[in-house]
């Protein structure tokens, strides 16, 4: 009887946990995670340069702008939204490009990049940079308010991904108030 | 007019370069040497991107014929003003252009045209051509520990970039060309270890982007900073060796002392010599009473066992003849007494001959044998006669008494059978032989120490003839007295033979009892 009551109490705890939202994430401020994702994005470029068949087909991809003017970067607002939107655009483009690729190493590294961008989105959410906006990667193109550029080849897409991660995403991470000591 | 304007611009450019410091010229000079591209570009911080190329001989003094065009990705092209720079160190001239606007993390396309024709063309990312200034404020201090120096410097004043740098620290002994290099990531401090104590070192530092988010070239080395390490008080190896050797010497000395401690103790603290070992029991049992010790020790001249200290010890017997014999016996007694008295007084050696002389006459021996036989048959008569004849105490050898004695005192049997010769003597005849009263024997023993035994020793034998078939009687009797020998003429020789278990120096050859003597001699 005692054992049964203990089991019931444990089950009730699990039910309670399932019915309640998770607690806010702790800030992830270690830039080494992002550096790791950047290296893997660069590895994709290297693999792409060495690809000799079944690499990709011409396609149109809408990707975020990656250029950073340090003179104006700190003055602009909405950096977090811009980064989050850009990440979502990258995920879309990478997913579309992956479907056109038949080279298995390239497929593998593209899958890795997509997973990394998802993780980056979660990390950005942990930094509490969003203010009253949805943090989930949205498929709704109407919500996109940032400037985009169009690329037509996978090497260009991978270069944009690499530049975006090294640039705006990293700047946002290093400047996040939650990570300031 | 136009020429004057150009000259002013050139002078201004040179002045600007000069004001910019040696660092810019050194960077240009360094890139001239390191960078493979003909069109070299670098950015010093966040704002100044410089692209330059070297003047070629066929195109000297024609910087105005160059056109520099640049454009960022998806943007329109722009031009940049070209200037020249003379490198004094290498006597070379370069043409350069400093871009006014810089965008990171995007592609930059650069072109150099000479008289409208494409000369150089290059596409690059600005964040990949960082050429920073050397670290500032290099500081080297002694850490307080032997062979260590603390090195520290300041990171570049570049926001968002300072956490993406790596550093190299070079250090060498002053005056030496051999140096070591240490690479450090994400830190502006370093502890140099394993340095020679009491040595002056010089230290350099340089910086470079780590290559993840930013990339570029190694900066120039800082100006060297000199610092001496702490001198060592004592070489720990020498201290350890000295301690180890001292420990080994200590262990060796202790081992030697322990192995020879008895010898050393005797030398340093010798024992007071005592004569105890020569006189057993003198100091312990008799408490220094030498006379008593001598008295007691007389009975044990031939042995040390406890059995020897039995109450009754056989003593030499003096055979006296009867009256018919008595006259002979008397004479014998008197002769014997005289001899004994002399011997007692003098205690001289060589009296063996006295005794032996008294016994060595074969006629006397035969006569005694007969007397003994007679005595055996009638012991009482002899005792009476002898008592009348002589006031001395006589020993009456009696077989019965011997048996009784044996019953009373088993120790007698335990005695090395010194009485056996007597028993054997009398048992041969099958009858009671000479009787010896226990009391007399006891008195004999009692007096053995006093040395008067001989005077008291005597046979009491009956007034009858002695059995004739008694071989070697007299010899045996005397020989049997070997147990108590202090008083005997051979006393001195006995003393010498103490402990050696030798009865006599003179051997009595008696075919019957020779072996017995050997036995008794072992007592």
XYZ file of C-alpha atoms in Angstrom:
704
model
C 0.000 0.000 0.000
C 2.835 2.316 0.834
C 4.539 1.618 -2.465
C 1.362 2.249 -4.416
C 0.841 5.611 -2.782
C 4.443 6.592 -3.567
C 3.952 5.661 -7.209
C 0.790 7.671 -7.438
C 2.496 10.719 -5.981
C 5.311 10.439 -8.493
C 2.879 10.191 -11.357
C 1.037 13.246 -10.153
C 4.267 15.196 -10.117
C 4.910 14.270 -13.725
C 1.416 15.292 -14.731
C 1.836 18.611 -13.042
C 5.093 19.215 -14.812
C 3.549 18.380 -18.151
C 0.692 20.732 -17.641
C 2.757 23.715 -16.719
C 4.995 25.700 -19.013
C 8.692 25.329 -18.622
C 10.588 27.863 -16.629
C 12.531 30.552 -18.443
C 15.797 29.382 -19.891
C 19.014 30.389 -18.309
C 21.099 32.698 -20.471
C 23.661 30.949 -22.577
C 26.456 33.422 -22.927
C 29.332 31.214 -23.916
C 30.478 32.335 -27.345
C 32.293 29.119 -27.923
C 29.004 27.532 -28.904
C 28.514 30.115 -31.605
C 32.108 29.798 -32.699
C 31.542 26.103 -33.115
C 28.533 26.762 -35.344
C 30.566 29.251 -37.346
C 33.269 26.674 -37.966
C 30.728 24.170 -39.151
C 29.255 26.739 -41.518
C 32.742 27.320 -42.874
C 33.199 23.574 -43.271
C 30.118 23.595 -45.480
C 31.747 26.153 -47.740
C 34.843 24.017 -47.997
C 32.810 20.928 -48.827
C 30.882 22.910 -51.335
C 34.051 24.008 -53.093
C 35.161 20.395 -53.298
C 31.870 19.077 -54.520
C 32.018 17.668 -58.040
C 28.633 16.309 -58.777
C 25.157 16.502 -57.426
C 26.033 19.611 -55.602
C 23.041 21.805 -56.308
C 20.795 23.353 -58.923
C 20.147 26.957 -59.580
C 17.495 28.257 -57.338
C 16.392 31.526 -55.840
C 16.947 31.960 -52.149
C 15.983 34.957 -50.079
C 18.542 35.507 -47.422
C 19.216 38.302 -44.931
C 21.727 41.031 -45.427
C 24.924 40.392 -43.610
C 26.918 43.617 -43.857
C 27.732 45.445 -40.672
C 28.735 49.068 -40.412
C 30.199 49.509 -36.996
C 29.573 53.163 -37.198
C 25.785 52.643 -37.244
C 25.380 49.184 -35.774
C 24.969 50.232 -32.166
C 22.490 52.971 -32.967
C 19.966 50.882 -34.789
C 17.118 49.128 -33.002
C 15.534 45.784 -33.533
C 18.759 43.943 -33.829
C 17.296 40.904 -32.115
C 14.332 40.709 -34.454
C 16.534 41.194 -37.422
C 18.754 38.344 -36.341
C 15.887 36.043 -35.543
C 14.228 36.738 -38.852
C 17.422 36.261 -40.673
C 17.950 32.925 -38.997
C 14.557 31.789 -40.072
C 15.242 32.828 -43.630
C 18.459 30.917 -43.589
C 16.744 27.803 -42.337
C 14.268 28.000 -45.174
C 16.889 28.510 -47.781
C 19.107 25.788 -46.478
C 16.252 23.365 -46.325
C 15.266 24.166 -49.884
C 18.824 23.771 -51.070
C 19.244 20.489 -49.265
C 16.449 19.006 -51.281
C 18.261 19.761 -54.481
C 21.530 18.202 -53.353
C 22.438 14.589 -53.920
C 25.960 14.575 -52.513
C 25.852 12.860 -49.169
C 28.635 14.838 -47.495
C 26.932 18.009 -48.511
C 23.593 16.751 -47.313
C 25.135 15.875 -43.982
C 26.744 19.228 -43.469
C 23.602 21.054 -44.542
C 21.604 19.111 -42.009
C 24.152 20.087 -39.431
C 23.837 23.749 -40.340
C 20.066 23.633 -40.113
C 20.258 22.070 -36.688
C 22.762 24.649 -35.553
C 20.548 27.507 -36.612
C 17.682 26.053 -34.659
C 19.908 25.878 -31.640
C 20.987 29.463 -32.159
C 17.407 30.535 -32.185
C 16.898 28.855 -28.838
C 20.004 30.464 -27.447
C 18.857 33.890 -28.561
C 15.560 33.226 -26.859
C 17.438 32.432 -23.656
C 19.038 35.849 -23.776
C 15.634 37.497 -23.406
C 16.285 39.751 -26.310
C 12.801 39.480 -27.679
C 10.370 42.014 -26.434
C 6.741 41.123 -26.891
C 7.394 39.301 -30.097
C 7.068 35.711 -31.013
C 10.370 33.925 -30.729
C 9.532 30.944 -32.788
C 10.773 30.682 -36.315
C 7.866 31.901 -38.325
C 6.990 30.868 -41.820
C 4.862 33.882 -42.389
C 6.654 36.068 -44.916
C 4.555 39.072 -43.960
C 6.293 39.283 -40.656
C 9.582 39.775 -42.395
C 10.552 43.405 -42.074
C 14.217 43.247 -42.655
C 16.016 43.792 -45.860
C 16.827 40.709 -47.789
C 18.914 39.811 -50.715
C 18.492 37.160 -53.280
C 21.056 34.511 -54.070
C 20.816 31.921 -56.764
C 23.523 29.389 -55.968
C 24.298 27.238 -53.000
C 27.891 28.542 -52.601
C 26.481 32.053 -52.290
C 23.893 30.798 -49.800
C 26.560 29.156 -47.674
C 28.672 32.278 -47.797
C 25.723 34.336 -46.602
C 25.112 31.865 -43.782
C 28.717 32.081 -42.694
C 28.811 35.874 -42.845
C 25.528 36.213 -41.009
C 26.623 33.985 -38.150
C 30.010 35.617 -37.792
C 28.616 39.094 -38.063
C 25.235 40.043 -36.809
C 24.499 36.956 -34.771
C 27.787 37.122 -32.965
C 27.535 40.842 -32.383
C 24.140 40.340 -30.876
C 25.438 37.619 -28.623
C 28.443 39.560 -27.387
C 26.387 42.691 -26.800
C 23.497 40.936 -25.022
C 22.776 42.632 -21.678
C 22.231 39.284 -20.002
C 25.792 38.329 -20.744
C 27.425 41.552 -19.637
C 29.538 41.073 -16.524
C 49.067 75.064 -61.130
C 47.932 71.569 -61.423
C 51.412 70.321 -60.771
C 51.617 72.439 -57.652
C 48.364 70.985 -56.392
C 49.548 67.508 -56.915
C 52.768 68.227 -55.117
C 50.869 69.580 -52.165
C 48.684 66.552 -52.095
C 51.685 64.301 -52.251
C 53.372 66.161 -49.442
C 50.227 65.971 -47.402
C 49.959 62.294 -48.027
C 53.518 61.740 -46.986
C 52.992 63.884 -43.952
C 49.873 61.974 -43.120
C 51.694 58.721 -43.409
C 54.543 60.059 -41.336
C 52.183 61.328 -38.682
C 50.484 57.984 -38.671
C 53.673 56.693 -37.258
C 56.131 54.157 -38.073
C 53.588 51.522 -37.447
C 51.759 52.137 -40.707
C 54.908 52.112 -42.765
C 56.069 49.028 -40.962
C 52.769 47.353 -41.712
C 53.019 48.214 -45.309
C 56.578 47.002 -45.374
C 55.621 43.827 -43.628
C 52.748 43.123 -45.999
C 54.934 43.824 -48.903
C 57.061 40.997 -47.697
C 54.335 38.586 -46.509
C 51.296 39.109 -48.696
C 51.345 37.266 -51.960
C 48.690 39.261 -53.743
C 49.829 42.170 -55.776
C 46.980 44.200 -54.396
C 47.326 44.141 -50.681
C 44.671 45.361 -48.318
C 44.439 45.566 -44.563
C 42.252 47.170 -41.959
C 43.790 48.477 -38.789
C 40.600 48.806 -36.781
C 37.016 49.480 -37.600
C 37.473 52.422 -39.856
C 40.662 52.414 -41.867
C 40.939 50.006 -44.783
C 44.049 50.502 -46.848
C 44.827 48.896 -50.153
C 48.203 49.380 -51.817
C 50.384 48.042 -54.512
C 54.049 48.431 -55.327
C 55.323 50.790 -57.928
C 56.735 49.070 -60.911
C 59.742 50.328 -62.741
C 57.994 50.871 -66.008
C 55.288 52.836 -64.330
C 57.278 55.155 -62.157
C 55.954 58.502 -61.080
C 52.616 57.782 -62.644
C 50.322 57.504 -59.716
C 47.776 59.748 -61.454
C 47.376 57.207 -64.125
C 46.044 54.730 -61.654
C 42.347 54.376 -60.929
C 41.147 52.559 -57.864
C 37.553 51.245 -57.985
C 35.816 49.368 -55.156
C 32.292 48.068 -54.601
C 30.514 46.089 -51.878
C 28.194 43.208 -52.612
C 24.993 44.323 -54.229
C 26.092 47.964 -54.143
C 27.336 50.400 -56.693
C 30.987 51.000 -57.455
C 32.983 53.873 -56.108
C 36.420 55.260 -56.706
C 39.212 56.117 -54.322
C 42.056 58.585 -54.596
C 45.455 57.043 -55.111
C 48.531 58.235 -53.270
C 52.109 57.115 -53.097
C 54.400 56.272 -50.245
C 58.144 55.920 -50.251
C 59.502 53.328 -47.912
C 62.719 54.687 -46.537
C 63.921 51.437 -45.141
C 63.659 49.467 -48.354
C 63.826 52.368 -50.747
C 60.641 51.273 -52.420
C 57.510 53.157 -53.392
C 53.914 52.003 -53.102
C 50.605 53.361 -54.255
C 47.831 53.194 -51.827
C 44.182 54.040 -51.294
C 42.327 54.436 -48.075
C 38.678 53.581 -48.329
C 36.373 55.999 -46.567
C 33.547 53.584 -45.781
C 33.992 50.093 -44.468
C 31.417 47.314 -44.261
C 32.248 44.095 -42.475
C 30.866 40.658 -43.138
C 30.243 41.274 -46.756
C 32.239 40.917 -49.940
C 34.342 43.811 -51.165
C 35.434 43.957 -54.748
C 38.538 46.052 -55.542
C 40.052 46.952 -58.883
C 43.089 48.905 -59.941
C 43.144 50.339 -63.421
C 46.134 51.809 -65.152
C 45.212 54.106 -67.881
C 41.788 52.550 -67.966
C 43.004 49.029 -68.171
C 42.507 46.495 -65.426
C 45.699 46.048 -63.517
C 44.718 44.293 -60.315
C 41.412 42.769 -59.227
C 40.554 41.268 -55.884
C 37.473 40.275 -53.790
C 37.845 40.084 -50.053
C 36.008 40.270 -46.738
C 37.184 43.131 -44.639
C 36.908 41.182 -41.393
C 39.528 38.816 -42.751
C 42.317 41.353 -43.276
C 42.742 42.725 -39.792
C 46.198 44.079 -39.200
C 46.207 45.314 -35.630
C 48.701 47.368 -33.711
C 50.901 45.551 -31.231
C 49.453 45.129 -27.723
C 49.887 48.081 -25.446
C 51.356 48.344 -22.013
C 53.410 45.169 -21.924
C 54.407 44.528 -18.302
C 56.788 41.876 -16.968
C 57.216 41.400 -13.219
C 58.826 38.791 -11.039
C 56.269 36.452 -9.537
C 58.198 35.918 -6.316
C 58.850 32.299 -7.139
C 62.051 30.974 -8.529
C 62.261 30.815 -12.312
C 58.968 32.559 -12.994
C 57.909 35.847 -14.572
C 54.435 37.335 -14.813
C 53.670 38.877 -18.201
C 50.584 41.006 -18.852
C 49.387 43.406 -21.526
C 46.267 45.267 -22.636
C 43.831 44.006 -25.317
C 43.116 46.133 -28.406
C 40.585 48.905 -28.034
C 38.196 47.280 -30.449
C 34.748 46.649 -29.230
C 33.220 43.367 -30.222
C 36.620 42.199 -31.449
C 38.696 41.954 -28.310
C 37.359 38.528 -27.452
C 38.417 37.072 -30.774
C 42.143 37.518 -30.485
C 45.128 35.325 -29.901
C 48.531 36.420 -28.661
C 52.087 35.243 -28.891
C 54.677 35.856 -26.178
C 58.303 35.547 -27.078
C 61.028 35.478 -24.399
C 64.751 34.964 -24.454
C 67.775 35.424 -22.237
C 69.261 38.845 -22.713
C 71.975 38.667 -25.298
C 70.824 35.327 -26.621
C 69.240 34.771 -29.991
C 67.451 31.625 -28.963
C 63.943 32.358 -27.771
C 60.753 30.506 -26.970
C 57.226 31.366 -28.033
C 54.032 30.823 -26.106
C 50.549 31.177 -27.654
C 47.666 32.415 -25.584
C 43.996 32.525 -26.437
C 41.318 34.718 -24.894
C 43.640 36.008 -22.158
C 46.019 38.902 -21.707
C 48.165 37.364 -18.953
C 50.802 34.673 -18.923
C 53.173 33.155 -16.335
C 56.504 32.114 -17.742
C 57.851 29.070 -15.909
C 61.019 27.087 -16.002
C 63.248 30.106 -16.333
C 66.792 30.271 -15.073
C 67.052 31.946 -11.704
C 68.969 35.139 -11.450
C 68.875 35.688 -15.203
C 67.769 38.720 -17.165
C 65.145 38.028 -19.817
C 63.546 40.099 -22.530
C 59.935 39.583 -23.521
C 57.851 40.470 -26.615
C 54.137 40.139 -27.433
C 52.082 40.319 -30.636
C 48.433 39.901 -31.555
C 46.335 38.394 -34.302
C 42.612 37.577 -34.786
C 41.761 33.992 -33.917
C 40.320 33.206 -37.343
C 36.785 32.289 -36.273
C 34.881 35.532 -36.629
C 37.827 37.694 -37.670
C 41.054 36.937 -39.396
C 44.139 38.824 -40.392
C 47.896 39.145 -40.012
C 50.249 38.953 -37.056
C 50.972 42.324 -35.626
C 54.470 43.591 -35.148
C 56.294 42.639 -31.952
C 56.105 45.053 -29.083
C 59.208 46.752 -27.850
C 61.060 44.230 -25.631
C 60.685 44.491 -21.869
C 63.617 43.368 -19.717
C 63.241 41.687 -16.391
C 65.495 39.511 -14.213
C 64.272 36.379 -12.482
C 64.694 35.830 -8.773
C 68.059 34.380 -7.809
C 67.944 30.996 -6.148
C 69.051 30.808 -2.538
C 70.226 27.346 -2.804
C 70.069 24.812 -5.516
C 67.503 22.313 -4.329
C 69.385 19.500 -5.998
C 72.534 20.264 -4.055
C 70.579 20.476 -0.824
C 68.965 17.139 -1.512
C 72.288 15.517 -2.341
C 73.897 16.815 0.825
C 71.023 15.590 2.937
C 71.065 12.210 1.227
C 74.791 11.751 1.787
C 74.469 12.798 5.420
C 71.691 10.292 5.911
C 73.748 7.483 4.399
C 76.738 8.325 6.602
C 74.539 8.385 9.651
C 73.051 4.993 8.847
C 76.509 3.525 8.252
C 77.862 4.839 11.529
C 74.869 3.538 13.438
C 75.271 0.128 11.799
C 78.952 -0.038 12.684
C 78.316 0.992 16.258
C 75.526 -1.533 16.689
C 77.542 -4.382 15.221
C 80.535 -3.654 17.462
C 78.782 -2.241 20.439
C 80.101 -4.914 22.763
C 83.659 -4.318 21.731
C 83.248 -0.568 21.969
C 81.555 -0.871 25.313
C 84.419 -2.925 26.661
C 86.859 -0.354 25.463
C 84.966 2.605 26.769
C 83.473 1.067 29.880
C 85.509 -2.005 30.711
C 84.274 -4.452 33.256
C 85.984 -4.600 36.574
C 87.856 -7.894 36.474
C 86.868 -10.427 39.052
C 88.411 -13.757 39.862
C 84.993 -15.275 40.156
C 85.442 -17.532 37.185
C 88.566 -18.995 38.692
C 86.963 -19.595 42.057
C 83.441 -20.717 41.429
C 81.161 -20.021 44.315
C 83.793 -18.246 46.366
C 82.058 -14.891 46.309
C 78.495 -16.026 45.948
C 78.158 -19.098 48.132
C 80.915 -18.660 50.658
C 80.887 -14.889 50.618
C 84.595 -14.594 50.326
C 85.478 -17.140 52.961
C 88.393 -18.680 51.243
C 89.061 -21.284 53.883
C 85.567 -22.579 53.783
C 85.655 -22.553 50.048
C 88.843 -24.503 50.058
C 87.429 -26.986 52.519
C 84.388 -27.558 50.460
C 86.210 -27.644 47.298
C 88.624 -30.276 48.465
C 86.045 -32.947 48.158
C 85.252 -31.906 44.673
C 88.666 -31.708 43.280
C 87.913 -34.150 40.544
C 84.475 -33.031 39.622
C 81.879 -30.359 39.921
C 78.659 -32.287 39.865
C 76.379 -32.226 42.839
C 76.833 -35.885 43.314
C 80.368 -35.291 44.269
C 79.206 -33.228 47.158
C 77.535 -36.163 48.732
C 77.985 -36.466 52.372
C 79.906 -39.568 52.301
C 82.854 -39.785 50.092
C 85.167 -42.618 49.968
C 88.340 -41.720 51.537
C 91.701 -43.305 51.526
C 91.924 -46.212 53.819
C 94.879 -47.147 55.692
C 95.323 -50.772 56.008
C 96.676 -51.783 59.297
C 97.856 -55.186 60.049
C 97.039 -57.249 63.147
C 99.039 -57.636 66.216
C 101.098 -60.527 64.910
C 100.608 -58.473 62.101
C 100.053 -55.681 64.693
C 103.694 -55.135 65.101
C 104.059 -54.811 61.423
C 100.877 -52.885 61.270
C 101.953 -50.621 64.032
C 105.165 -50.007 62.359
C 103.259 -49.415 59.240
C 100.925 -47.099 61.077
C 103.682 -45.210 62.633
C 105.469 -44.980 59.431
C 102.330 -43.922 57.796
C 101.558 -41.380 60.472
C 104.909 -39.874 60.209
C 104.604 -39.583 56.570
C 101.160 -38.112 56.858
C 102.193 -35.604 59.424
C 105.069 -34.535 57.407
C 102.935 -34.197 54.438
C 100.323 -32.256 56.231
C 102.810 -29.826 57.532
C 104.733 -29.316 54.408
C 102.052 -30.004 51.872
C 104.739 -30.608 49.509
C 104.617 -32.299 46.244
C 106.427 -35.352 45.411
C 105.008 -37.215 48.289
C 103.524 -39.567 45.924
C 106.574 -41.573 46.274
C 105.992 -41.642 49.985
C 102.727 -43.341 49.659
C 103.660 -45.468 46.860
C 106.820 -46.307 48.574
C 104.901 -47.550 51.499
C 102.946 -49.795 49.336
C 105.180 -50.832 46.678
C 106.871 -53.698 48.495
C 105.385 -56.807 47.065
C 105.991 -58.722 50.254
C 103.981 -56.197 52.125
C 101.210 -56.500 49.593
C 101.035 -60.218 49.909
C 101.061 -60.001 53.631
C 98.250 -57.537 53.591
C 96.219 -59.683 51.381
C 96.389 -62.394 53.875
C 95.488 -60.031 56.608
C 92.468 -58.839 54.789
C 91.233 -62.317 54.278
C 91.535 -62.952 57.916
C 89.786 -59.810 58.660
C 86.962 -60.763 56.468
C 86.409 -63.902 58.378
C 86.557 -62.254 61.710
C 86.140 -58.549 61.576
C 85.290 -58.041 65.215
C 88.515 -59.311 66.535
C 90.481 -56.980 64.439
C 88.464 -54.018 65.371
C 89.039 -54.728 68.986
C 92.659 -55.248 68.547
C 93.137 -52.269 66.433
C 91.260 -50.098 68.763
C 93.568 -51.128 71.479
C 96.543 -50.599 69.411
C 95.880 -47.219 68.044
C 93.855 -44.275 69.236
C 93.128 -43.182 65.664
C 89.806 -43.569 64.045
C 89.645 -46.570 61.864
C 87.382 -47.490 59.097
C 85.784 -50.802 59.382
C 84.992 -52.181 56.010
C 81.846 -54.170 56.467
C 79.751 -55.514 53.693
C 76.552 -55.266 55.752
C 77.231 -51.764 56.723
C 77.888 -50.943 53.185
C 74.548 -52.310 52.229
C 72.892 -50.469 55.040
C 74.646 -47.439 54.006
C 73.411 -47.921 50.552
C 69.906 -48.151 51.807
C 70.183 -45.054 53.832
C 71.935 -42.964 51.403
C 71.289 -43.618 47.839
C 73.636 -40.945 46.948
C 76.408 -43.236 47.748
C 75.462 -45.308 44.814
C 75.251 -42.254 42.726
C 78.751 -41.412 43.521
C 80.913 -42.356 40.709
C 81.202 -45.744 42.179
C 84.192 -44.857 44.085
C 83.029 -47.227 46.724
C 82.616 -49.867 44.110
C 86.181 -50.912 44.191
C 85.772 -51.627 47.852
C 82.552 -53.505 47.318
C 83.977 -55.384 44.482
C 86.929 -56.268 46.547
C 84.855 -57.692 49.272
C 82.278 -59.270 47.070
C 84.908 -61.309 45.381
C 85.467 -63.273 48.471
C 81.765 -63.878 48.725
C 81.755 -63.097 52.381
C 81.593 -59.999 54.261
C 84.818 -58.384 53.820
C 86.286 -55.606 55.689
C 83.583 -53.797 57.431
C 83.327 -50.155 57.213
C 80.929 -48.445 59.445
C 78.871 -45.808 57.973
C 79.719 -43.454 60.654
C 83.329 -43.945 60.046
C 82.940 -43.343 56.420
C 80.978 -40.336 57.214
C 83.656 -39.175 59.512
C 86.058 -39.877 56.818
C 84.251 -37.609 54.514
C 83.882 -35.008 57.121
C 87.479 -34.940 57.688
C 88.404 -35.074 54.076
C 88.406 -31.403 53.803
C 90.493 -30.987 56.817
C 93.125 -33.204 55.422
C 93.183 -35.575 58.250
C 91.566 -38.404 56.601
C 94.591 -40.342 56.051
C 95.213 -40.486 59.681
C 91.775 -41.688 60.251
C 91.463 -44.024 57.481
C 92.038 -47.533 58.361
C 90.594 -50.894 57.958
C 89.118 -52.706 60.794
C 89.585 -56.194 60.120
C 89.305 -59.262 62.279
C 92.120 -60.979 63.865
C 92.532 -63.523 61.315
C 94.562 -63.974 58.428
C 93.557 -62.251 55.476
C 92.480 -64.125 52.518
C 95.370 -64.857 50.417
C 93.694 -64.572 47.146
C 93.159 -60.931 47.323
C 94.857 -59.328 44.483
C 96.237 -55.783 44.663
C 94.476 -54.947 47.839
C 96.688 -52.362 49.137
C 97.076 -50.655 45.892
C 93.406 -50.542 45.382
C 92.762 -49.049 48.735
C 95.150 -46.306 48.247
C 94.031 -45.720 44.794
C 90.519 -45.501 46.003
C 91.432 -42.617 48.100
C 91.790 -40.626 45.016
C 88.445 -39.022 45.731
C 89.690 -36.978 48.594
C 93.087 -35.941 47.829
C 93.811 -32.647 49.406
C 95.493 -34.023 52.406
C 97.291 -36.735 50.596
C 100.906 -36.454 49.655
C 99.758 -35.815 46.186
C 97.533 -33.003 47.255
C 99.394 -30.408 45.352
C 99.120 -32.343 42.208
C 95.471 -32.800 42.894
C 94.953 -29.139 43.102
C 96.544 -28.709 39.807
C 94.295 -31.259 38.317
C 91.163 -29.747 39.715
C 88.517 -29.833 37.131
C 90.514 -31.984 34.878
C 89.153 -35.096 36.424
C 92.495 -36.690 36.811
C 92.873 -38.530 40.015
C 96.504 -39.240 40.264
C 99.494 -38.372 38.442
C 100.802 -41.711 39.385
C 99.013 -44.573 37.875
C 98.447 -47.650 39.932
C 98.467 -50.598 37.756
C 96.019 -52.999 39.061
C 94.633 -55.389 36.611
C 91.404 -55.849 38.459
C 90.588 -52.338 39.341
C 92.317 -50.343 36.749
C 89.186 -49.682 34.872
C 87.463 -48.794 38.074
C 89.965 -46.180 38.685
C 89.262 -44.810 35.342
C 85.629 -44.608 36.230
C 86.303 -42.989 39.523
C 88.674 -40.711 37.835
C 85.812 -39.426 35.821
C 83.845 -38.442 38.852
